[in-house]
mmCIF file of C-alpha atoms and ligand atoms in Angstrom:
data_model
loop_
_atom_site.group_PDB
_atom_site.id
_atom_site.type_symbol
_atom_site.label_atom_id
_atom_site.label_comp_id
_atom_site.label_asym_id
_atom_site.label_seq_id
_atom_site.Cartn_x
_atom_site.Cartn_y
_atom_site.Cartn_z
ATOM 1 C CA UNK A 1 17.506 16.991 6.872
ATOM 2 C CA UNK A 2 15.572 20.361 7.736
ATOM 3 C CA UNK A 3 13.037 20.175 10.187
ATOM 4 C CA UNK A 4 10.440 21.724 7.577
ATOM 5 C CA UNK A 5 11.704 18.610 5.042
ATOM 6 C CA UNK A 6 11.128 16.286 7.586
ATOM 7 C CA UNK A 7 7.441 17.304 8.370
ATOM 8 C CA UNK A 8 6.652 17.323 4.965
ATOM 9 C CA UNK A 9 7.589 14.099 4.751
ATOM 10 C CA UNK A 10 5.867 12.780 7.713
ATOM 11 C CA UNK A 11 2.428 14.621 6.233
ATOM 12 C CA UNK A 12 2.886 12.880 3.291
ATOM 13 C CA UNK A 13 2.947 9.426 4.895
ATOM 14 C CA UNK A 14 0.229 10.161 7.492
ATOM 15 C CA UNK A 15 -1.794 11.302 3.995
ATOM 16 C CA UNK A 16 -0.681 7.597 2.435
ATOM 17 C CA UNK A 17 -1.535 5.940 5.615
ATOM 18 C CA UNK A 18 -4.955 7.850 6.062
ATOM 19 C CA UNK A 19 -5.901 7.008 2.688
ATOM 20 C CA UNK A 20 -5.141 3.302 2.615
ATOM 21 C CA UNK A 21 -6.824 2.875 6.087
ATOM 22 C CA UNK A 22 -10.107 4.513 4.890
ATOM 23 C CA UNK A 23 -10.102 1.828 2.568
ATOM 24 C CA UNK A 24 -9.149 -0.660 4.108
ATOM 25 C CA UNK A 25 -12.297 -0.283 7.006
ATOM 26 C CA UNK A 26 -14.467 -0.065 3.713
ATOM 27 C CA UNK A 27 -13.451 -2.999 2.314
ATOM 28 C CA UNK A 28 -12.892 -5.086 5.683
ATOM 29 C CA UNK A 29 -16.674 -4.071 6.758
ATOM 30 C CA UNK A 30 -17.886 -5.384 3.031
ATOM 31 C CA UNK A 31 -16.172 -8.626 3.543
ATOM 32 C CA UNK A 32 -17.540 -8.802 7.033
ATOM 33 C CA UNK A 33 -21.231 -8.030 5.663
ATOM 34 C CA UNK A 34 -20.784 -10.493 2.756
ATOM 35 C CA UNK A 35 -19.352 -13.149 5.448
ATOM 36 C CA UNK A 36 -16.936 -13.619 2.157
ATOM 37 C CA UNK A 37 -14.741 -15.927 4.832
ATOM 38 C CA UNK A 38 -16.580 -19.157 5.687
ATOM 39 C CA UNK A 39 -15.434 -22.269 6.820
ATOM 40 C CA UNK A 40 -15.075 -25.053 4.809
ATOM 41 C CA UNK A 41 -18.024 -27.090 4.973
ATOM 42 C CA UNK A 42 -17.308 -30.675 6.475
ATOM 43 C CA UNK A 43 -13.563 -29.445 7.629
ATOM 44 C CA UNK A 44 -12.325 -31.975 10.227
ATOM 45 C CA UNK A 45 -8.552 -31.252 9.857
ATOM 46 C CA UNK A 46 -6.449 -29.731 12.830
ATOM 47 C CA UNK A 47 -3.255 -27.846 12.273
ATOM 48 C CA UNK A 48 -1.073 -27.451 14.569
ATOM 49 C CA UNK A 49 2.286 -25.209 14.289
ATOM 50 C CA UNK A 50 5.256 -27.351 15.186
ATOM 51 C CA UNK A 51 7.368 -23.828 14.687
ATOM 52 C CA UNK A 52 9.593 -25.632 12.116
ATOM 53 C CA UNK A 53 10.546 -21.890 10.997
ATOM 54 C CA UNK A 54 10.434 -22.695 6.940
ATOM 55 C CA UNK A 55 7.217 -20.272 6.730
ATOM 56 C CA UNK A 56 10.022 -17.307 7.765
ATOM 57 C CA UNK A 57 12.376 -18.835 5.248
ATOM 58 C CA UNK A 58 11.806 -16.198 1.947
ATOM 59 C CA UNK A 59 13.116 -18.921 -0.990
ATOM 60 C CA UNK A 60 9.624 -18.349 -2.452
ATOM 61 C CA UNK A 61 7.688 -15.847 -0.874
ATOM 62 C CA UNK A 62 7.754 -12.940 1.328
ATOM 63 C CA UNK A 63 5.806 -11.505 4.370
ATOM 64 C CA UNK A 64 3.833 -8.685 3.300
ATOM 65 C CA UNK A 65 3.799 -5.550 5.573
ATOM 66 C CA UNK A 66 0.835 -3.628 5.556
ATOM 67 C CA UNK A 67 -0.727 -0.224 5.684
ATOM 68 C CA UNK A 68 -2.441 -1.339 9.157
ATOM 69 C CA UNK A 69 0.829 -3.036 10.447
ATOM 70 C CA UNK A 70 2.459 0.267 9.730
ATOM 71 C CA UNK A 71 -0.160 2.269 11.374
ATOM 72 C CA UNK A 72 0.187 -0.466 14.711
ATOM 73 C CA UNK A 73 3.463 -0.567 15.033
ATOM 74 C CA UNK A 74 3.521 3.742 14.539
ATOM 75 C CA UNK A 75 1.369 4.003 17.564
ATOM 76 C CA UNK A 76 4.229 1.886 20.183
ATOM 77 C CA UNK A 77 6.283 4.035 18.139
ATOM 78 C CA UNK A 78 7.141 5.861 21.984
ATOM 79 C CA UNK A 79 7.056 2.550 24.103
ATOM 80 C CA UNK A 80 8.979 0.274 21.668
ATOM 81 C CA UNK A 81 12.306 1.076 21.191
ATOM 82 C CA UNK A 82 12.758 -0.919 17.448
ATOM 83 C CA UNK A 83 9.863 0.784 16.129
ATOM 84 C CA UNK A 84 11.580 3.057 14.299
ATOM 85 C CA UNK A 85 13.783 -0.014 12.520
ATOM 86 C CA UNK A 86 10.797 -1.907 11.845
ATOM 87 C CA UNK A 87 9.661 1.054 9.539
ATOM 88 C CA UNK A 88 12.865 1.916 8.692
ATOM 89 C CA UNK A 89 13.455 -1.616 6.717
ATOM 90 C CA UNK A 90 10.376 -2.135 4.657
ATOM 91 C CA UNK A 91 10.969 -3.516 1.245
ATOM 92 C CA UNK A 92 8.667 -2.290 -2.255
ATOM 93 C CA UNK A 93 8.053 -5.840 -3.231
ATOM 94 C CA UNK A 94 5.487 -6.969 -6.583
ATOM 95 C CA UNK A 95 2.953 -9.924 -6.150
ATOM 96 C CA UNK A 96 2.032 -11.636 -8.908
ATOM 97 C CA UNK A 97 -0.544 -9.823 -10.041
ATOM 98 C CA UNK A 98 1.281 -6.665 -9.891
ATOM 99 C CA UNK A 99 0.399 -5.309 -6.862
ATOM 100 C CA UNK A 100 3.487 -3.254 -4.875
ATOM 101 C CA UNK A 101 3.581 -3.505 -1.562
ATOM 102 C CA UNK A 102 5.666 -3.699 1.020
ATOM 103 C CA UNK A 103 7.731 -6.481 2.881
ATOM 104 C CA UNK A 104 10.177 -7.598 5.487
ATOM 105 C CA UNK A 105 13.167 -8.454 3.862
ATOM 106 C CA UNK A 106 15.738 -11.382 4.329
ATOM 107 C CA UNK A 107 18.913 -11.642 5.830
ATOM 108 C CA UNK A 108 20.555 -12.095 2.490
ATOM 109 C CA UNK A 109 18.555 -9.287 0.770
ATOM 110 C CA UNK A 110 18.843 -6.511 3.041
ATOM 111 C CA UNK A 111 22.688 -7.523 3.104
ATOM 112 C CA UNK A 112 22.687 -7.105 -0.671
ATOM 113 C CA UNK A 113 20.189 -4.345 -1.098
ATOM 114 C CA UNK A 114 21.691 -2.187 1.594
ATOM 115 C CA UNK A 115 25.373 -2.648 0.569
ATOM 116 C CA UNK A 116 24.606 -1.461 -3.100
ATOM 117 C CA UNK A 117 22.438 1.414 -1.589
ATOM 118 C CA UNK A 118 26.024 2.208 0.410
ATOM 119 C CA UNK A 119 27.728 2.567 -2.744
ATOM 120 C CA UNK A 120 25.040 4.502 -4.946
ATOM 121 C CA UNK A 121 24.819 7.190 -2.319
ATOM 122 C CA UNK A 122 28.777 8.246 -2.221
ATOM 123 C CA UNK A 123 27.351 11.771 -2.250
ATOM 124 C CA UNK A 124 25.371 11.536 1.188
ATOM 125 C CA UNK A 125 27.595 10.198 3.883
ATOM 126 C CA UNK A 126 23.984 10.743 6.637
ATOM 127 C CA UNK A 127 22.486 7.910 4.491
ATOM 128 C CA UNK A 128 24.935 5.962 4.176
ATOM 129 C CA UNK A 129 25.579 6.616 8.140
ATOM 130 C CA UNK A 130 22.012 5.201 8.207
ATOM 131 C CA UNK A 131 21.714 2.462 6.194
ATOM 132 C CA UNK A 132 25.256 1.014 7.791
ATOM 133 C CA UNK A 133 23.488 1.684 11.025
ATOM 134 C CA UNK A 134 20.354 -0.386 10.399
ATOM 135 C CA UNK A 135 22.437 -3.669 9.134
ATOM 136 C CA UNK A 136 24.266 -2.930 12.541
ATOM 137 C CA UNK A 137 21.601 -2.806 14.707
ATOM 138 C CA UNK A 138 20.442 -6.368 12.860
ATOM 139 C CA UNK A 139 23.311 -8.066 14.082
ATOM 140 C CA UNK A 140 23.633 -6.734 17.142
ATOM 141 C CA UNK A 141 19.538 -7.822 17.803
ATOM 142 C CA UNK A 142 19.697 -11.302 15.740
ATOM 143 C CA UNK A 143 23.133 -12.806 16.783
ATOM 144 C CA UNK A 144 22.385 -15.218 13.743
ATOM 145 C CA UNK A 145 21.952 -12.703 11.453
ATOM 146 C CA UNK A 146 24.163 -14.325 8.307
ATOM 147 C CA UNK A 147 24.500 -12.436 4.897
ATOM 148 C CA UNK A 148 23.807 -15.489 2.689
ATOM 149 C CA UNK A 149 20.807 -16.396 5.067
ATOM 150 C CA UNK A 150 17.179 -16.437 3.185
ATOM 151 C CA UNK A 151 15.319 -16.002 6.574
ATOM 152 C CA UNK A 152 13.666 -12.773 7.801
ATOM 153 C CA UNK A 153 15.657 -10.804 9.379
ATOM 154 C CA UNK A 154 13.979 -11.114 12.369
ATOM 155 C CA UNK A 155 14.455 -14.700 13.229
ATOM 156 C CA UNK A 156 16.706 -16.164 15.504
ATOM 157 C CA UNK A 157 17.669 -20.087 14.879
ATOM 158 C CA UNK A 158 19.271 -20.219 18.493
ATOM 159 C CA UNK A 159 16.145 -18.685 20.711
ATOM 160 C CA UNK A 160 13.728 -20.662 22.085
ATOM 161 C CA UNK A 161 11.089 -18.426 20.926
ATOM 162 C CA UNK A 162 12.512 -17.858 17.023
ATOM 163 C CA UNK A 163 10.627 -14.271 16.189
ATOM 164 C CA UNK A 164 12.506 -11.613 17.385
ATOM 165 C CA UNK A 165 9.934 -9.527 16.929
ATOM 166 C CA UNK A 166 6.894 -12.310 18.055
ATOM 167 C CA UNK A 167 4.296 -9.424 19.333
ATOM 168 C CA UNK A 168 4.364 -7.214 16.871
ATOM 169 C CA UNK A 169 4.960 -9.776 13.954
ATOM 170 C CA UNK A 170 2.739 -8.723 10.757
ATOM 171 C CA UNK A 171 -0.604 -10.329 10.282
ATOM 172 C CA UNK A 172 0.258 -11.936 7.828
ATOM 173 C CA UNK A 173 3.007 -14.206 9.914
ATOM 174 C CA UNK A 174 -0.238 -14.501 12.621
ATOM 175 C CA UNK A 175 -2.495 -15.895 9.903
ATOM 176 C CA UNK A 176 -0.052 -18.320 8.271
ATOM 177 C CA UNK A 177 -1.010 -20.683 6.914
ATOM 178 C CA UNK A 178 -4.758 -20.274 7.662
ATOM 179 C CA UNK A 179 -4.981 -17.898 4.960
ATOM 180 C CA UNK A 180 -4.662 -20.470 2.085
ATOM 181 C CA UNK A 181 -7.587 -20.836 -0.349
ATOM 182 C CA UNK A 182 -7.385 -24.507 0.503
ATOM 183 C CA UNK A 183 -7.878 -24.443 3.890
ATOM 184 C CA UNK A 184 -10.646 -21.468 4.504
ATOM 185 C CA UNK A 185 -13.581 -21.076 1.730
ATOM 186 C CA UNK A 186 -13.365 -17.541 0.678
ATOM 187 C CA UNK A 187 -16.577 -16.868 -1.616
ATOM 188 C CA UNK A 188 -16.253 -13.499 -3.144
ATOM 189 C CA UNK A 189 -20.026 -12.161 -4.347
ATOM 190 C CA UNK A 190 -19.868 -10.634 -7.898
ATOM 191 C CA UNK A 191 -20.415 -7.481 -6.930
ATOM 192 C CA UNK A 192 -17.384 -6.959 -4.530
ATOM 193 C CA UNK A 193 -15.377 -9.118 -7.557
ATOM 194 C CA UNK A 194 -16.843 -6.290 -10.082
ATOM 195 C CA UNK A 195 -15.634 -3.436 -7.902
ATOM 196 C CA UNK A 196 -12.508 -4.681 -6.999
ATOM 197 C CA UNK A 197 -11.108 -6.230 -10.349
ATOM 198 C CA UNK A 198 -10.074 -9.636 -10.749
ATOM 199 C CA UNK A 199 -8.362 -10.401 -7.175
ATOM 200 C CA UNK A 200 -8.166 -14.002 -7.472
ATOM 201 C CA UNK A 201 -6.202 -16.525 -4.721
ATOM 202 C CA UNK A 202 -5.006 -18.528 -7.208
ATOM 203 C CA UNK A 203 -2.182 -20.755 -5.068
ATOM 204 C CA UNK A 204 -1.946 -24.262 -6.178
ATOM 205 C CA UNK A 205 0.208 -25.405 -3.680
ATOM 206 C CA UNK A 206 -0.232 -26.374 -0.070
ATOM 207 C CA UNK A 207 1.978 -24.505 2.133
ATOM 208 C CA UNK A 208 5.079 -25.617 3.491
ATOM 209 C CA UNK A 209 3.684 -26.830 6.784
ATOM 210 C CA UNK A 210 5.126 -30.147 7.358
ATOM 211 C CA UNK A 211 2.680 -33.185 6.767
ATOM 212 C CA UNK A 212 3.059 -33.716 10.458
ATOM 213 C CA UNK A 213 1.585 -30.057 11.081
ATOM 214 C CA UNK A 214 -1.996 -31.903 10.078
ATOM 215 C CA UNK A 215 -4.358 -34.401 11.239
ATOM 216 C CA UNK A 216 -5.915 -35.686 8.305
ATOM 217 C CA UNK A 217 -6.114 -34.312 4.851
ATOM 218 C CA UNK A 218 -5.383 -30.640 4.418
ATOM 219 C CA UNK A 219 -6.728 -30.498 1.310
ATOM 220 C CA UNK A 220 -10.113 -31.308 2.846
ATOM 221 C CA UNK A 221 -10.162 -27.657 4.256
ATOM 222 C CA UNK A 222 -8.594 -27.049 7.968
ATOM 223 C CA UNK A 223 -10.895 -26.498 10.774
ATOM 224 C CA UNK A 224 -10.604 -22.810 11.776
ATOM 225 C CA UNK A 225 -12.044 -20.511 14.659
ATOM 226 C CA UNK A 226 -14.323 -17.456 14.872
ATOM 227 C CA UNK A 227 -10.808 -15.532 15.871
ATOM 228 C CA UNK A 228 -8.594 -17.297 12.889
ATOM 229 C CA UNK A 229 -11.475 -16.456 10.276
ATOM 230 C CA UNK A 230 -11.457 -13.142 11.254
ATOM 231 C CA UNK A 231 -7.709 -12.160 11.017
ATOM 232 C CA UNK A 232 -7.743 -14.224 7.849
ATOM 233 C CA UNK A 233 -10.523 -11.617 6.928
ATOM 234 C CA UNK A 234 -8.488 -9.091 7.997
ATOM 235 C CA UNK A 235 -5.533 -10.362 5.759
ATOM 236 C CA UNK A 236 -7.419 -10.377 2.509
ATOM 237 C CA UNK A 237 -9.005 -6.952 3.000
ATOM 238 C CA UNK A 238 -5.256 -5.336 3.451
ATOM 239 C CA UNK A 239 -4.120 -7.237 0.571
ATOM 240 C CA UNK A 240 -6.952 -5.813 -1.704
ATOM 241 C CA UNK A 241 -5.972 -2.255 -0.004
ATOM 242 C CA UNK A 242 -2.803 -2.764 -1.873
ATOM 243 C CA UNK A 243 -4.311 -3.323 -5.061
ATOM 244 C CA UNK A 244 -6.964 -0.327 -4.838
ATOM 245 C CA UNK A 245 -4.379 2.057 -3.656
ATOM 246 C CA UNK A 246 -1.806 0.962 -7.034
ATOM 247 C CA UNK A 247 -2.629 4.532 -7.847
ATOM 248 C CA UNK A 248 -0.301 5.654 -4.841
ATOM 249 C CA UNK A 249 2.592 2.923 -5.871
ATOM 250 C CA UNK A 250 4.493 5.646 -7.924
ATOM 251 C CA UNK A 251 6.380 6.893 -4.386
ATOM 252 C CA UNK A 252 8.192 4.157 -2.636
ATOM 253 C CA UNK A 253 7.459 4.989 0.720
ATOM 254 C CA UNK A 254 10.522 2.970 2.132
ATOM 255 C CA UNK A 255 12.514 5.820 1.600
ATOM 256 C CA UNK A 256 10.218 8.240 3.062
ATOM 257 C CA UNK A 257 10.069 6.028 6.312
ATOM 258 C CA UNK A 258 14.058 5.479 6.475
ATOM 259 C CA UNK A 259 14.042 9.259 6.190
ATOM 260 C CA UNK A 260 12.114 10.184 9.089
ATOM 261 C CA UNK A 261 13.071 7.547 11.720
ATOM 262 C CA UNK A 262 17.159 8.363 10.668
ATOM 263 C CA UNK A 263 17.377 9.932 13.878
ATOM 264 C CA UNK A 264 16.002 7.276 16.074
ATOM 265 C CA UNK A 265 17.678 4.875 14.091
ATOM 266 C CA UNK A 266 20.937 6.574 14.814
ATOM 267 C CA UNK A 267 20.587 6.842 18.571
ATOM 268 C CA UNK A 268 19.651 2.771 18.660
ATOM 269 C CA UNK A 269 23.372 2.317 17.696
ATOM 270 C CA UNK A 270 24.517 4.699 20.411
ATOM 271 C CA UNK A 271 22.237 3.306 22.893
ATOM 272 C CA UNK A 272 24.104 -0.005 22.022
ATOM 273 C CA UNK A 273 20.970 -1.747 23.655
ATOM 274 C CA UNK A 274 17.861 -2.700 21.347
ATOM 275 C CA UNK A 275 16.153 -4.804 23.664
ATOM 276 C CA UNK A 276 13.813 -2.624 26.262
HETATM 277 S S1 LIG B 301 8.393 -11.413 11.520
HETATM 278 FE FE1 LIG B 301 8.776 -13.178 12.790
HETATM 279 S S2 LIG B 301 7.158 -14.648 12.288
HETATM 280 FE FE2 LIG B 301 7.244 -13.119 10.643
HETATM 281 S S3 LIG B 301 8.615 -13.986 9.091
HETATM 282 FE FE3 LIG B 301 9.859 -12.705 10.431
HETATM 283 S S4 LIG B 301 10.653 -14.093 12.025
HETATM 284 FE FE4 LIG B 301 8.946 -15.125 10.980
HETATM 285 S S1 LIG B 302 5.794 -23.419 8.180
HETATM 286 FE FE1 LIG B 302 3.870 -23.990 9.196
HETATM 287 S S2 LIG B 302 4.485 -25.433 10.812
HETATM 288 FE FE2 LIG B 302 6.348 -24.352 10.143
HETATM 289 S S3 LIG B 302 6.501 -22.582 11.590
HETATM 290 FE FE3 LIG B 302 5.378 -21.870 9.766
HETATM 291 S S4 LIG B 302 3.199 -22.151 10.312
HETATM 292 FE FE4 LIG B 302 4.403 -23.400 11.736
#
């Protein structure tokens, strides 16, 4: 790619990324002046983790990535070596109410996605080169990485500590499963619920926390911290970003992003060595 094609492109995502961060701090500061997250009145249920892994497990859902994960894990972009594959695998992925996003993908789907990719683009052997290169660099950093597996991509079932990527894991994977209606009162005023559509949390379900996870009932509303209600605050203002910015959902920025980290990408299978 020519070096003027590949600033272009990097404008044009800086420009994306501007633009959903602007609104992101506006709605983030609303939610913070409505105190829209509360905590359940009366909650007397603990959760603990027991890192049972099924919340990384994508039969049913995914992990959304978003615009201020990107714009995190673009500043260690010179200190972290798998930066550049972290951007470079995003997924365009549809909620139910039709917002597109973007997620981390499973085992199993980048395997598929990325091996019909291979065969679409016969006429450009450098994408190809990078594509191979990324499921490469997977198995060479997850030594469980299995084609038929429905976990992320980033978890190990052999290490002690399962995310391979544990410190610069999405917010959304630091929130779960705090961030279900169930378990943190979310009271959106009428006037953010005017501006903003019809964003509704509409989950019936509990999570898939095992009932050992919970002292008492967790449909009784889990107790939660100053810290925990803010990232879950956090959370639902990036996932409304989504859904303001639908106007900017035409380009699927995954592309754009494989694009400009191809070269880094490339040199990670050179270097042989993913880990710092
Ligand atoms: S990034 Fe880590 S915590 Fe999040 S789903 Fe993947 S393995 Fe699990
Ligand atoms: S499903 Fe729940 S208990 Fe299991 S690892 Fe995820 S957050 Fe922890």
């Amino acid at each position: 790619m020519s070096k003027e094609k590949n600033i272009e492109l990097e404008d044009f995502l800086n420009t994306w990324l501007d633009r959903n961060m602007e609104i992101y701090g506006s709605i983030l500061a609303e939610w913070e002046e409505y105190d829209v997250v509360k905590p359940v009145p009366g909650a007397h249920v603990e959760f603990n983790c027991n890192d049972c892994g099924k919340c990384c497990e994508f039969k049913n859902h995914w992990v959304w990535v978003y615009p201020s994960d990107m714009v995190k894990w673009l500043q260690e972009i010179n200190s972290e070596k798998i930066m550049p594959l972290l951007l470079g695998i995003l997924f365009p992925v549809q909620d139910h109410d039709d917002v597109i996003g973007y997620g981390l993908p499973s085992q199993k789907s980048i395997y598929e996605k990325f091996n019909q990719f291979i065969k679409i683009l016969k006429g450009s052997k450098h994408k190809q080169l990078v594509l191979r290169s990324i499921l490469k660099i997977l198995a060479q950093l997850n030594p469980t990485f299995n084609k038929n597996s429905d976990y992320c991509i980033f978890y190990n079932y052999n290490s002690e500590q399962h995310c391979l990527i544990y410190d610069f894991r999405p917010i959304q994977c630091k929130v779960f499963p705090l961030d279900y209606p169930q378990f943190t009162s979310i009271e959106i005023p009428k006037n953010l619920k005017d501006k903003y559509g019809t964003y509704e949390d509409d989950l019936e379900d509990l999570p898939m926390c095992p009932k050992e996870t919970y002292k008492g009932d967790p449909l009784k509303g889990v107790m939660v911290n100053e810290d925990e209600r803010d990232l879950v605050a956090m959370e639902k203002a990036n996932y409304l970003t989504s859904y303001v910015t639908k106007d900017w959902q035409d380009t699927d920025i995954s592309e754009i992003l494989i694009e400009i980290f191809s070269f880094e990408i490339l040199n990670l299978v050179e270097k042989k060595n993913v880990k710092k």
